[in-house]
mmCIF file of C-alpha atoms in Angstrom:
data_model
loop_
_atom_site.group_PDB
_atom_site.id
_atom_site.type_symbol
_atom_site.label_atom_id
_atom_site.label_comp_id
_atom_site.label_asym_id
_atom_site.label_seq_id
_atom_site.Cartn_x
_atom_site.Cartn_y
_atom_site.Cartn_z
ATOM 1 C CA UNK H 19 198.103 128.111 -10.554
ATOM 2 C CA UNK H 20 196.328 125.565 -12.829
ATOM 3 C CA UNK H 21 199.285 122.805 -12.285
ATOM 4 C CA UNK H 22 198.393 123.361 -8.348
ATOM 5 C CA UNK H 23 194.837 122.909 -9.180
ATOM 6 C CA UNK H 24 195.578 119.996 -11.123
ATOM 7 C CA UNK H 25 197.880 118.419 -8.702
ATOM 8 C CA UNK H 26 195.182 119.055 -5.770
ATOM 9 C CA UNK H 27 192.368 117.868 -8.100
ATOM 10 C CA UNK H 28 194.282 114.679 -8.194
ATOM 11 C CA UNK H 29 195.581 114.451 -4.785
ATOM 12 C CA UNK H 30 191.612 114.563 -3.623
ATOM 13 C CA UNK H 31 190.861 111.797 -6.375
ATOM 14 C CA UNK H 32 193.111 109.870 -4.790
ATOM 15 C CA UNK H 33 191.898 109.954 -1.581
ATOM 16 C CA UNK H 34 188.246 109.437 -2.186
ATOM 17 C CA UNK H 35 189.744 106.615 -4.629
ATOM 18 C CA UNK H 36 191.778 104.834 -1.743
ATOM 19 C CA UNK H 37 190.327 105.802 1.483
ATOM 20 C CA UNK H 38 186.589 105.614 0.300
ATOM 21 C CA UNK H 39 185.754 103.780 -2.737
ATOM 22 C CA UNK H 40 188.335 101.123 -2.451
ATOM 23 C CA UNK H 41 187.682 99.566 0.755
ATOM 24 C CA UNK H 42 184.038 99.366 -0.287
ATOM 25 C CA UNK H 43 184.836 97.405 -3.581
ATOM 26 C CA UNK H 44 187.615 95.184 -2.571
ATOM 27 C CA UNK H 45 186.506 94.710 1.008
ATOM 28 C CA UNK H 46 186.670 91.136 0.785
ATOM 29 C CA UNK H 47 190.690 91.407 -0.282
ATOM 30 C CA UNK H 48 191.213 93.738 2.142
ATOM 31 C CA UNK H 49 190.075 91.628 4.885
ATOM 32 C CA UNK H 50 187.376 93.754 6.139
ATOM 33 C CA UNK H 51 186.061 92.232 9.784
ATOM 34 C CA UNK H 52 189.010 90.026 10.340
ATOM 35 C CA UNK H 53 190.141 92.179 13.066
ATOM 36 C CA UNK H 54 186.929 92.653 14.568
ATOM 37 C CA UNK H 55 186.335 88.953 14.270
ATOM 38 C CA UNK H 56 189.507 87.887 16.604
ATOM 39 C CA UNK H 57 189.491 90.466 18.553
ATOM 40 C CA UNK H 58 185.863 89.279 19.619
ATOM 41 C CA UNK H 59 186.903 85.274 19.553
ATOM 42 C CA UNK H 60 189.963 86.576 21.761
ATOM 43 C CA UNK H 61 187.065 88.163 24.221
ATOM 44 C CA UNK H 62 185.688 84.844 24.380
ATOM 45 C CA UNK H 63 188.929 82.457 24.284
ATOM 46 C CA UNK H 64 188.653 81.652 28.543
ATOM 47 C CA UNK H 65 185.384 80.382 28.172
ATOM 48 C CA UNK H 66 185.863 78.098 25.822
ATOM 49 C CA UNK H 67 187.748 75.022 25.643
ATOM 50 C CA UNK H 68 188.995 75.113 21.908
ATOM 51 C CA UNK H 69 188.842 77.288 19.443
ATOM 52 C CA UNK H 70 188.609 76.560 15.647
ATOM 53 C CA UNK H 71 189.340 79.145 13.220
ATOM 54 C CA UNK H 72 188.927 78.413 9.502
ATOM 55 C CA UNK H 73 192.120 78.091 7.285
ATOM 56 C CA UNK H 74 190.389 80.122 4.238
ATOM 57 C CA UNK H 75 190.912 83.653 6.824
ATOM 58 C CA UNK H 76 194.090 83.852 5.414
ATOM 59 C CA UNK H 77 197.069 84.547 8.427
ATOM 60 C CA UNK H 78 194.709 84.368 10.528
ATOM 61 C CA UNK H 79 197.041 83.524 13.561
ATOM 62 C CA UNK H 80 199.411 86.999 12.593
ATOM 63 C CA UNK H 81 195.770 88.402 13.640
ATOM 64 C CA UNK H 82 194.669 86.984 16.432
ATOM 65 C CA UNK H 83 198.533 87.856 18.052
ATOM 66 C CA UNK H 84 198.791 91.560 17.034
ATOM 67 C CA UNK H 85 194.980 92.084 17.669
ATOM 68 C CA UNK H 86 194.815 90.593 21.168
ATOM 69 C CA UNK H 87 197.691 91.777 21.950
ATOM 70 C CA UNK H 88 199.167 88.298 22.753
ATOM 71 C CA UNK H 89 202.777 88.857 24.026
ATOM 72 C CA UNK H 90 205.505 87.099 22.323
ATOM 73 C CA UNK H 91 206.482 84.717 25.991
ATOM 74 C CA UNK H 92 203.041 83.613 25.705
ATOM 75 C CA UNK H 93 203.177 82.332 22.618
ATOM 76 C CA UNK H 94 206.692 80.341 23.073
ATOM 77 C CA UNK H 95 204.675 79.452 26.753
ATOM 78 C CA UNK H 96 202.202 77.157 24.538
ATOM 79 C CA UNK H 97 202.736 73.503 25.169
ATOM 80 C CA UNK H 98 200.044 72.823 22.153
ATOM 81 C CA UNK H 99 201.912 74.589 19.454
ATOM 82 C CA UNK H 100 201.909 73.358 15.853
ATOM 83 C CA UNK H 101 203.844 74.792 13.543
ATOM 84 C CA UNK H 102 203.046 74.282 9.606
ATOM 85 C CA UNK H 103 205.725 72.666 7.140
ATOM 86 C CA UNK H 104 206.367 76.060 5.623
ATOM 87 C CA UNK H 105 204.807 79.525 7.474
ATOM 88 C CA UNK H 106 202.344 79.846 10.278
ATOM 89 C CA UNK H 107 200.602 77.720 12.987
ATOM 90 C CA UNK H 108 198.223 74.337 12.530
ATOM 91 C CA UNK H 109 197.505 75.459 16.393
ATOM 92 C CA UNK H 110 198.395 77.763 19.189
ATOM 93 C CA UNK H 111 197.271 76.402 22.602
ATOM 94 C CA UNK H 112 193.370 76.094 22.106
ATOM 95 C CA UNK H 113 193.429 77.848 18.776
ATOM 96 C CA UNK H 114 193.284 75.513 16.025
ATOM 97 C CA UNK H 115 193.517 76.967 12.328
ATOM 98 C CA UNK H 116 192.147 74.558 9.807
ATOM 99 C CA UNK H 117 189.245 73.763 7.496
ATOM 100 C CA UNK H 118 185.945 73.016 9.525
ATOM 101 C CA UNK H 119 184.462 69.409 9.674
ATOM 102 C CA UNK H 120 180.850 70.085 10.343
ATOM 103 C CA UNK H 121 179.548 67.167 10.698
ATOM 104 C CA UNK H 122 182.470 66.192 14.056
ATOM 105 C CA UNK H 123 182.862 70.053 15.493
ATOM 106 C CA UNK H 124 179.294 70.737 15.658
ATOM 107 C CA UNK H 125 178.922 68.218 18.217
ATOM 108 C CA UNK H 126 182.019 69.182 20.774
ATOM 109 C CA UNK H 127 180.641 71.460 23.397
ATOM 110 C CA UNK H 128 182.017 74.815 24.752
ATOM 111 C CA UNK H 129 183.780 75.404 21.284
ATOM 112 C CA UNK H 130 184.287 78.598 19.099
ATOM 113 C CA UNK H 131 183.881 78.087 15.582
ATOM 114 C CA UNK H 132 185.023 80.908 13.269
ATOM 115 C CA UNK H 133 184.250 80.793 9.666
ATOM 116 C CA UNK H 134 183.491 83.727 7.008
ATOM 117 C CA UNK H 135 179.967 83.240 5.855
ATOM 118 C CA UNK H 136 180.805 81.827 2.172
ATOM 119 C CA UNK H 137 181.601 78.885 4.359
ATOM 120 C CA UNK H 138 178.387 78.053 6.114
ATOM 121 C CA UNK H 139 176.147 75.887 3.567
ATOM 122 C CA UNK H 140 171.886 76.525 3.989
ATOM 123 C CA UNK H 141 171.947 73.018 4.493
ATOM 124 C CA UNK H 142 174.388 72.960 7.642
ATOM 125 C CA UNK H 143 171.923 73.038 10.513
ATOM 126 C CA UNK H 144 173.864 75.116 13.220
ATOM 127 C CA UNK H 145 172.627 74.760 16.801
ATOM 128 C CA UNK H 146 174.314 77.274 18.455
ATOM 129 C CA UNK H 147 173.464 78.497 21.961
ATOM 130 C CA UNK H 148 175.182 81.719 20.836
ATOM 131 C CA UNK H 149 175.815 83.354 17.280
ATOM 132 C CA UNK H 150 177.851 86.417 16.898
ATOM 133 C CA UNK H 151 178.143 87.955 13.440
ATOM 134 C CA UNK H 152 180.531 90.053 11.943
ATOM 135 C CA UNK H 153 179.222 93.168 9.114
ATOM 136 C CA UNK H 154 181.092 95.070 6.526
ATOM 137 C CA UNK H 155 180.940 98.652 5.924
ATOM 138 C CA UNK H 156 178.184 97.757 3.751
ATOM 139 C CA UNK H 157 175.913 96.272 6.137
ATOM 140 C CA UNK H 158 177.130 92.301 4.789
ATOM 141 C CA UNK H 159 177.193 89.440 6.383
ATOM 142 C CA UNK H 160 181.271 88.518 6.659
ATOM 143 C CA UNK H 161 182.260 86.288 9.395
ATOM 144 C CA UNK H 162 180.339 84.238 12.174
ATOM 145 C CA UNK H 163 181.761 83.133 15.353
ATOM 146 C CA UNK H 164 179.985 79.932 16.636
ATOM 147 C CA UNK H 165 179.742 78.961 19.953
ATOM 148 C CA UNK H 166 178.652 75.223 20.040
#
């Protein structure tokens, strides 16, 4: 009886460990709002006429595929497709996955920009018709999508 107390004890200590505490702590390596994040920009992708995403949302193309549920033939079907030198895309059709230059995307209309918050500067002025932003379980700030 007490090694099945002992084993359940630890079983729920686990759980509350894994499934509660640890997404809260180590939300930022556990991606927290990346999914949300594309799967809004994906929402938004016919309306706009590119689309950059910022390299430092790492695999961020595996994302935006499995979350928007791109299929495969669509992909291949992409006459602007840029493969990097080793794994992943430099761009996917109007997707473009790569640092943000500020100063040169903020003035290109009808554009996406999608960057987690560490990347946004107080001293970047942002005029955005539209700002979408992106929370944590915690109520923080994560991601911003951008629509110039």
């Amino acid at each position: 009886f007490i090694v099945a107390m002992l084993i359940g004890t630890q079983l729920l200590n686990f759980e509350f460990q894994y499934f509660i505490k640890s997404p809260l702590v180590f939300e930022d390596n556990w991606q927290f709002g990346v999914k949300e994040t594309l799967q809004e920009t994906a929402k938004s992708e016919s309306t706009a006429q590119k689309i950059i995403i910022s390299e430092s949302i790492r695999q961020a193309y595996v994302y935006l595929l499995f979350y928007s549920q791109k299929d495969p033939i669509w992909l291949m079907g992409q006459s602007n497709l840029s493969r990097r030198a080793f794994v992943g895309y430099n761009r996917i059709g109007k997707y473009e996955f790569r640092a943000v230059d500020w100063k040169k995307d903020l003035r290109e209309k009808n554009m996406l920009i999608v960057v987690p918050v560490s990347e946004v500067s107080d001293k970047i002025s942002i005029p955005t018709t539209q700002k979408k932003i992106i929370y944590s379980p915690t109520g923080r700030e994560l991601y911003y999508i951008l629509k110039t």
